[in-house]
PDB file of C-alpha atoms in Angstrom:
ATOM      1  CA  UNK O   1       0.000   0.000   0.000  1.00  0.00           C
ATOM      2  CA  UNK O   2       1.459   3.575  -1.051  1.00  0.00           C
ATOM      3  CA  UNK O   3       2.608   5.861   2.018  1.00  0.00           C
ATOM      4  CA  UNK O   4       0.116   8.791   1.169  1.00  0.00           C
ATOM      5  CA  UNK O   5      -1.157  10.949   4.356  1.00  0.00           C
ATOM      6  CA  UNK O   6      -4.829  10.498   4.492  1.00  0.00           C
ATOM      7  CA  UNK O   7      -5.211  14.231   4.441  1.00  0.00           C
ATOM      8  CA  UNK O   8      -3.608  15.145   1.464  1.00  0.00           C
ATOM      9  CA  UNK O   9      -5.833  16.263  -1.171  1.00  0.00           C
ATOM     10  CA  UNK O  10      -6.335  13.873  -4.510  1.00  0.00           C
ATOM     11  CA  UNK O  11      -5.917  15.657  -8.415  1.00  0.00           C
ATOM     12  CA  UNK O  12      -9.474  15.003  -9.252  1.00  0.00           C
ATOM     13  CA  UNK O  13      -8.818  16.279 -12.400  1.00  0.00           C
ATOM     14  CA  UNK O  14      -6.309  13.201 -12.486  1.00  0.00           C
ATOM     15  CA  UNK O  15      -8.999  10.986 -10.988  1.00  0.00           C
ATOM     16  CA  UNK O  16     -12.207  12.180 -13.818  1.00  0.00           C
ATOM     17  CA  UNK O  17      -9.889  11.373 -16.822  1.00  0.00           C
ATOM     18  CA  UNK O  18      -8.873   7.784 -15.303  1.00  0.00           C
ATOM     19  CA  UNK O  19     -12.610   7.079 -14.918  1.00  0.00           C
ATOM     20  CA  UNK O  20     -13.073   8.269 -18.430  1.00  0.00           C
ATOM     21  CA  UNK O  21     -10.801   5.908 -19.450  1.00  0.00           C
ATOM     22  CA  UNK O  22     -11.805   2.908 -17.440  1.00  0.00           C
ATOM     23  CA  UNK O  23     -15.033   3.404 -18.905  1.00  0.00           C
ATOM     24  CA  UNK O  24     -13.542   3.102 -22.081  1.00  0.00           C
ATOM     25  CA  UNK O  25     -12.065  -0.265 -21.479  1.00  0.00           C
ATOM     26  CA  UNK O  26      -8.488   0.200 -20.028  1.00  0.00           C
ATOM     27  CA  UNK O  27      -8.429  -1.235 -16.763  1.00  0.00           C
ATOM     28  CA  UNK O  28      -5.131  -0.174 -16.259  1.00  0.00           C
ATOM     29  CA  UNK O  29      -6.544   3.524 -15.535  1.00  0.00           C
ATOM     30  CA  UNK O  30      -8.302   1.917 -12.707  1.00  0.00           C
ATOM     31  CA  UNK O  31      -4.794   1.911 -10.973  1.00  0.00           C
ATOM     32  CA  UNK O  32      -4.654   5.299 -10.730  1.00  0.00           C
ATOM     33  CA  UNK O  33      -7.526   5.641  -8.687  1.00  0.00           C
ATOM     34  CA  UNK O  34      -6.661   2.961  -6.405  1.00  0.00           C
ATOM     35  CA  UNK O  35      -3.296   4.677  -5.589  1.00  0.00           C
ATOM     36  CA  UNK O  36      -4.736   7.933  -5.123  1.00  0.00           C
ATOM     37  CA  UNK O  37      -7.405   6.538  -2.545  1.00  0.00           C
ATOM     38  CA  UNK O  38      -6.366   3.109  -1.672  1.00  0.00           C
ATOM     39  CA  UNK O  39      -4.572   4.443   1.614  1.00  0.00           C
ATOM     40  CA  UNK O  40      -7.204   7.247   2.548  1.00  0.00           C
ATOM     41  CA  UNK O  41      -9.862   4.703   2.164  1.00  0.00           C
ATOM     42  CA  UNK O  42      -8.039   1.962   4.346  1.00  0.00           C
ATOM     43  CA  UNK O  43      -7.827   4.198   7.350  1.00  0.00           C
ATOM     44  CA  UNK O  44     -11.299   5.198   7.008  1.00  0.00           C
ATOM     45  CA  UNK O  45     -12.554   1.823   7.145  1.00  0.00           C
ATOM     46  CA  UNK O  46      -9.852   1.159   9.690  1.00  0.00           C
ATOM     47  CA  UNK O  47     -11.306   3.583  12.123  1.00  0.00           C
ATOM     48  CA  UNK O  48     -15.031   2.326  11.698  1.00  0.00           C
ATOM     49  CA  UNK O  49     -14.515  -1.399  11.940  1.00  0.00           C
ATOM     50  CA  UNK O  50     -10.669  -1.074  14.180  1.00  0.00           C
ATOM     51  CA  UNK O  51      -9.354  -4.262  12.664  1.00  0.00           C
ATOM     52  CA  UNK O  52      -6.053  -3.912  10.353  1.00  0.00           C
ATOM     53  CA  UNK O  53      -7.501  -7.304   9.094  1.00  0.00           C
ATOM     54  CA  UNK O  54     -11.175  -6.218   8.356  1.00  0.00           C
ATOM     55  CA  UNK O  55     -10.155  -3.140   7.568  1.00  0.00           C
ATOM     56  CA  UNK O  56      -7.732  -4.528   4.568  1.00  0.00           C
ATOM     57  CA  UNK O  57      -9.609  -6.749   3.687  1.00  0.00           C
ATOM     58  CA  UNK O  58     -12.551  -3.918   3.247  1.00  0.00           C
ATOM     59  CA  UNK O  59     -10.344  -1.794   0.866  1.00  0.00           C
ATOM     60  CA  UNK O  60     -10.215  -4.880  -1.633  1.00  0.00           C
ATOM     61  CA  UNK O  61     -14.131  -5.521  -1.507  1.00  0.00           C
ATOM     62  CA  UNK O  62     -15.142  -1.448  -1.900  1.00  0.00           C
ATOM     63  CA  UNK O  63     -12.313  -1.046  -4.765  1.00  0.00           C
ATOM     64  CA  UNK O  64     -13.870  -3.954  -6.215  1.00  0.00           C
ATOM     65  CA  UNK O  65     -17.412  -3.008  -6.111  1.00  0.00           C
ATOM     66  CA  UNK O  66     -16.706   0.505  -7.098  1.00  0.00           C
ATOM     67  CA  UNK O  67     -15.144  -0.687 -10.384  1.00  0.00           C
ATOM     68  CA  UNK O  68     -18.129  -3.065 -11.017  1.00  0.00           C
ATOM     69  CA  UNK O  69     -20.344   0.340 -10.216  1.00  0.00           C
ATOM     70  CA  UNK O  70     -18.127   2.566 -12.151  1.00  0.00           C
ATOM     71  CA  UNK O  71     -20.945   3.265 -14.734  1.00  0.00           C
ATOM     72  CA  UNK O  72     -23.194   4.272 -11.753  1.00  0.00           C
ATOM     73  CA  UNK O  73     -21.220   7.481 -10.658  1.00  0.00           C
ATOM     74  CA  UNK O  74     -22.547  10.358 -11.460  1.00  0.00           C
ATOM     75  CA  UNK O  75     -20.682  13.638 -11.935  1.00  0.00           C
ATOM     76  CA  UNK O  76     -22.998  15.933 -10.218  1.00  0.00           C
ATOM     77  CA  UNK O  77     -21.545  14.449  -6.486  1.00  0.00           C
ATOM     78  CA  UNK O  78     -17.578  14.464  -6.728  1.00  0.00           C
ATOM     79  CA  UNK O  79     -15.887  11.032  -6.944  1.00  0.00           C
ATOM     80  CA  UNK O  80     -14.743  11.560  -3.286  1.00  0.00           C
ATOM     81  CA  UNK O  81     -17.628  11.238  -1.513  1.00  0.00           C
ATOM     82  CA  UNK O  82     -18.797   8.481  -3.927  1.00  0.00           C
ATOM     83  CA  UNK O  83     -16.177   6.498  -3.024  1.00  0.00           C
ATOM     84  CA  UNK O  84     -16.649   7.358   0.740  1.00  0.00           C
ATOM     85  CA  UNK O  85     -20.050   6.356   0.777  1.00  0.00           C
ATOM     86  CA  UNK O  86     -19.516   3.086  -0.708  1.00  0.00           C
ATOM     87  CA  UNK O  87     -16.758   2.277   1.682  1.00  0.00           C
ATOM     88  CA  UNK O  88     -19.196   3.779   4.787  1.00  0.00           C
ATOM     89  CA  UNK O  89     -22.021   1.141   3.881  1.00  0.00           C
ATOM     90  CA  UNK O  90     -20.149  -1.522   3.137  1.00  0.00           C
ATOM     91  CA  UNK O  91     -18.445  -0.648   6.710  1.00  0.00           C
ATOM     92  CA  UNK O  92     -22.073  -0.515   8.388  1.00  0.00           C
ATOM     93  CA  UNK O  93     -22.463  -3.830   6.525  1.00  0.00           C
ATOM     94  CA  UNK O  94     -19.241  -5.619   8.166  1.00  0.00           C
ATOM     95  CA  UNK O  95     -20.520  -4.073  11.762  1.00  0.00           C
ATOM     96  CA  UNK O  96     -24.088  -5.796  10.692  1.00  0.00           C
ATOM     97  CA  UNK O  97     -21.778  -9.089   9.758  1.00  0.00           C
ATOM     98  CA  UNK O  98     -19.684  -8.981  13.261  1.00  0.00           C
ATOM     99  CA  UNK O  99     -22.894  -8.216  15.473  1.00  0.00           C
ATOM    100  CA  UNK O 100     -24.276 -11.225  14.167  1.00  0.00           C
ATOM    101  CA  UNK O 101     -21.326 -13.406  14.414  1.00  0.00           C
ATOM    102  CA  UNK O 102     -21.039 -12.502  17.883  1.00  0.00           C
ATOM    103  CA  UNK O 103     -24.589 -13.440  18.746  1.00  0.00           C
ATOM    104  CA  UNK O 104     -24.365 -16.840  17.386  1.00  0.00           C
ATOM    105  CA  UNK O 105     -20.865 -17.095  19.421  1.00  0.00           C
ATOM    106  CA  UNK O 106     -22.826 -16.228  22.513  1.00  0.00           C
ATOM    107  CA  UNK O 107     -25.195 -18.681  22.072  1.00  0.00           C
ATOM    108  CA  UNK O 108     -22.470 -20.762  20.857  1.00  0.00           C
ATOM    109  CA  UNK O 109     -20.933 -20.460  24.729  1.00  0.00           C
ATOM    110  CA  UNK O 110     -24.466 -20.577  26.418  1.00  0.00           C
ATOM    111  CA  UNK O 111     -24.738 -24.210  25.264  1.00  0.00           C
ATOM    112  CA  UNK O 112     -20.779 -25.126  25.897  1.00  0.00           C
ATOM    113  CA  UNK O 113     -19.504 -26.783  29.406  1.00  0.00           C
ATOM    114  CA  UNK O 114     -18.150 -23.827  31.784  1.00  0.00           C
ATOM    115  CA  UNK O 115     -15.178 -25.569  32.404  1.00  0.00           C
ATOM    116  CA  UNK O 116     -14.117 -24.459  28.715  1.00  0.00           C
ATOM    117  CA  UNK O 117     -15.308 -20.739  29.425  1.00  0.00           C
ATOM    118  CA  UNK O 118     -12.593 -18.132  29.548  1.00  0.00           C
ATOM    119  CA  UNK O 119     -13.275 -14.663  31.058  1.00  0.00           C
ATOM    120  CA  UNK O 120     -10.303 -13.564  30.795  1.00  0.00           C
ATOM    121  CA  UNK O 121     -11.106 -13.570  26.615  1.00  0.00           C
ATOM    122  CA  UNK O 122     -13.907 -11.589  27.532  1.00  0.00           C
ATOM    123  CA  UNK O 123     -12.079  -8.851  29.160  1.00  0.00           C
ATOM    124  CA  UNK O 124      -9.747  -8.972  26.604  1.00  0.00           C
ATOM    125  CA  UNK O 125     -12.716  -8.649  23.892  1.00  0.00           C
ATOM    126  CA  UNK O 126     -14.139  -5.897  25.446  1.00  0.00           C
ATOM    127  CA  UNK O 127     -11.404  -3.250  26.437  1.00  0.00           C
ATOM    128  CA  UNK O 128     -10.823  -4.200  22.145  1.00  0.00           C
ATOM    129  CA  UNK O 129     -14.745  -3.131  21.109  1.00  0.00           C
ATOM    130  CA  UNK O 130     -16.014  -0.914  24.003  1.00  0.00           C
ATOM    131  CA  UNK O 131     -15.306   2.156  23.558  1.00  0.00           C
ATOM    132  CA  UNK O 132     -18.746   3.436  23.699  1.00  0.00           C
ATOM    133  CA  UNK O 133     -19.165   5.179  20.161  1.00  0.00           C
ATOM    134  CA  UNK O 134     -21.908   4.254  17.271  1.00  0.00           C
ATOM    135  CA  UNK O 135     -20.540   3.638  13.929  1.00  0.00           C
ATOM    136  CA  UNK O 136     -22.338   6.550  13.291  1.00  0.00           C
ATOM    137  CA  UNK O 137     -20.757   8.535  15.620  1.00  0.00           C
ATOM    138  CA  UNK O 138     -16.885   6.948  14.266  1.00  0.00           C
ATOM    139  CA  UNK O 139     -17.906   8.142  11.235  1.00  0.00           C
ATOM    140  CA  UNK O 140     -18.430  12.022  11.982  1.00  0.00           C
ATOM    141  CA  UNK O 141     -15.642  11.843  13.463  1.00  0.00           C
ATOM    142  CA  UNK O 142     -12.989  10.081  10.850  1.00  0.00           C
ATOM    143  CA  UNK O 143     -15.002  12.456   8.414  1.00  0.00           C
ATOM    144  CA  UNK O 144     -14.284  16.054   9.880  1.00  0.00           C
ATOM    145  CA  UNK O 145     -11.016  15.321  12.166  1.00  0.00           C
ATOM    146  CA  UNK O 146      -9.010  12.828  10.477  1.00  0.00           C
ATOM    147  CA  UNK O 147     -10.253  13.452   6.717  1.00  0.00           C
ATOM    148  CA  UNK O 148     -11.534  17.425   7.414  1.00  0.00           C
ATOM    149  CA  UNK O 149     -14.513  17.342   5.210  1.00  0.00           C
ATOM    150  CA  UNK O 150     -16.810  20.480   5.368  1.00  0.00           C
ATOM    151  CA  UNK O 151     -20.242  19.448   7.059  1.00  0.00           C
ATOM    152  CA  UNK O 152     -21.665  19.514   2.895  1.00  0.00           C
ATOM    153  CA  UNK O 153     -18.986  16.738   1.412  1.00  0.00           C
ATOM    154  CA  UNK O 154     -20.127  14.781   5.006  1.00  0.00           C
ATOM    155  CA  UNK O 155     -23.718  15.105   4.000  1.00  0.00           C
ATOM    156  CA  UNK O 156     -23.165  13.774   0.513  1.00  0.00           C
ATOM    157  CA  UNK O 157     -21.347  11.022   2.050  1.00  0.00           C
ATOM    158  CA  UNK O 158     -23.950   9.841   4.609  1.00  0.00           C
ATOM    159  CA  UNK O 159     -27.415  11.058   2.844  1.00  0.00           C
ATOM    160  CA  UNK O 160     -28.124  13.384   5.379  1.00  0.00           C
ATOM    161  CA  UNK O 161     -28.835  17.173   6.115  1.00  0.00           C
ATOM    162  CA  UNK O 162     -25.344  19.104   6.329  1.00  0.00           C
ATOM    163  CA  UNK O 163     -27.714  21.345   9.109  1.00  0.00           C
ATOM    164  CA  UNK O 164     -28.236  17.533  11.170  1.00  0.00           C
ATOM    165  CA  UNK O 165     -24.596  16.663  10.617  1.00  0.00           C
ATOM    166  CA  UNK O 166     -23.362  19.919  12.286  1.00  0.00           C
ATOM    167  CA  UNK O 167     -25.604  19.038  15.755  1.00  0.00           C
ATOM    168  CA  UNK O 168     -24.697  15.727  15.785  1.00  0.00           C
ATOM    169  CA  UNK O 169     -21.001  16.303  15.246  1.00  0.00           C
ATOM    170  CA  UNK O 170     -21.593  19.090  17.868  1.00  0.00           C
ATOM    171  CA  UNK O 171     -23.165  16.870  20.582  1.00  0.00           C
ATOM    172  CA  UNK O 172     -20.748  14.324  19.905  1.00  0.00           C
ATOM    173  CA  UNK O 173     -18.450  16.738  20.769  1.00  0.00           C
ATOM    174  CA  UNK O 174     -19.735  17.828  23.940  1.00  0.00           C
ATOM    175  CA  UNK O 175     -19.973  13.968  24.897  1.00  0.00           C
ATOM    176  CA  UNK O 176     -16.650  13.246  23.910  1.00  0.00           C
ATOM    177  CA  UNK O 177     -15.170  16.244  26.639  1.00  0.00           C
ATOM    178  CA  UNK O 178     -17.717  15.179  29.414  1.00  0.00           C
ATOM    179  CA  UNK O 179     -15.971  11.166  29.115  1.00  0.00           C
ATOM    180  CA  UNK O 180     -12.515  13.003  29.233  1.00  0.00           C
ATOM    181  CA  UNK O 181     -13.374  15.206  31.882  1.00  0.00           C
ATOM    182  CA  UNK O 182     -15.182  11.906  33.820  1.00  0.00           C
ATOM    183  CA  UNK O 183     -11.718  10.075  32.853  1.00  0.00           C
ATOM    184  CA  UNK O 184      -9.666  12.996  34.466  1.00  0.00           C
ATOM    185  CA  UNK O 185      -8.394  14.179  31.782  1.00  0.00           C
ATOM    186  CA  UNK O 186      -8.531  17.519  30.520  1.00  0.00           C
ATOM    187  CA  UNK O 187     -11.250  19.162  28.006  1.00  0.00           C
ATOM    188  CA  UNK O 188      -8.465  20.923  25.665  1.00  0.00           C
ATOM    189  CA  UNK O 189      -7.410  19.532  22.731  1.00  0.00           C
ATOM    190  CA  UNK O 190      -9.126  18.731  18.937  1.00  0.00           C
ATOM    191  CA  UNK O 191     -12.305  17.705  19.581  1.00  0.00           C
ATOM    192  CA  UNK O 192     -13.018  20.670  22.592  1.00  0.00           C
ATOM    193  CA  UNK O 193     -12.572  23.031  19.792  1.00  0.00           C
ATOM    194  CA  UNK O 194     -15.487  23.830  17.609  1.00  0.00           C
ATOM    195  CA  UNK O 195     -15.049  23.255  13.699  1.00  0.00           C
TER     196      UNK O 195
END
């Protein structure tokens, strides 16, 4: 996978003539758009589903299913938050996947002998998954921190209201200083900051 920061802008220019072309029939233009993204899109799905793993294994299926849907993007929404909300469903669809896997494992465990039960796995399991944000939530916040999309590219993203994006990122805000401040830590910092 190419070194590129998340945050640094993509040609788009670059990217419209490489979909062009890949509509066309030269797949090789599709590599273009995979380098330009490939890394931005991996640590977006990284922080929704936290799992290197899941989260490579994510990059393959959206690149995929993007250049299976290539004749569905439409110019009127820029390619960037077309690509962003495939990868942000087919996130919500892997948390959908793992919520269910985990239910069958826990009834899996109800029916199993004690003597092969484990809490220390559990413990471990949990300080992994809990840390008490919706995928919703992960996702306003990779959005406008790590990527620092305006609250309209967000709304294209998620089919919502730019307006309803702004209060939830807000209150998610405020929630985020009150679990510092109930951790002891201090309110300062990215999030206490208003965007």
């Amino acid at each position: 996978m190419e070194r590129r920061s998340p945050g640094v802008p993509v040609n788009q220019t670059l990217i419209e003539e490489a979909i062009s072309q890949v509509l066309e029939g030269n797949r090789e233009a599709y590599r273009t758009i995979i380098q330009a993204y490939e890394r931005k899109i991996y640590t977006y799905c990284y922080y929704i589903l936290r799992s290197h793993e899941e989260a490579e294994d994510a990059v393959q299926d959206i690149f995929v299913k993007v250049y299976q849907e290539l004749r569905r993007y439409e110019k009127r929404v820029s390619f960037n938050a077309w690509l962003y909300k495939v990868a942000y469903h087919h996130c919500l669809d892997q948390i959908r996947k793992r919520k269910r896997r985990k239910r069958l494992l826990s009834l899996y465990k109800e029916q199993q002998p004690k003597a092969y039960y484990n809490p220390h796995d559990e413990e471990l399991l949990q300080k992994l998954f809990m840390d008490g944000l919706t995928a919703e939530e992960s996702n306003l916040l990779i959005l406008k921190v790590v990527e620092q999309y305006s609250f309209e590219e967000m709304s294209q993203i998620m089919d919502c209201n730019s307006a309803t994006l702004r209060k939830k990122f807000e209150r998610l805000r405020k929630k985020l200083i009150r679990q510092r401040m109930n951790e002891g830590g201090s309110p300062h910092g990215e999030m206490a900051r208003s965007n």
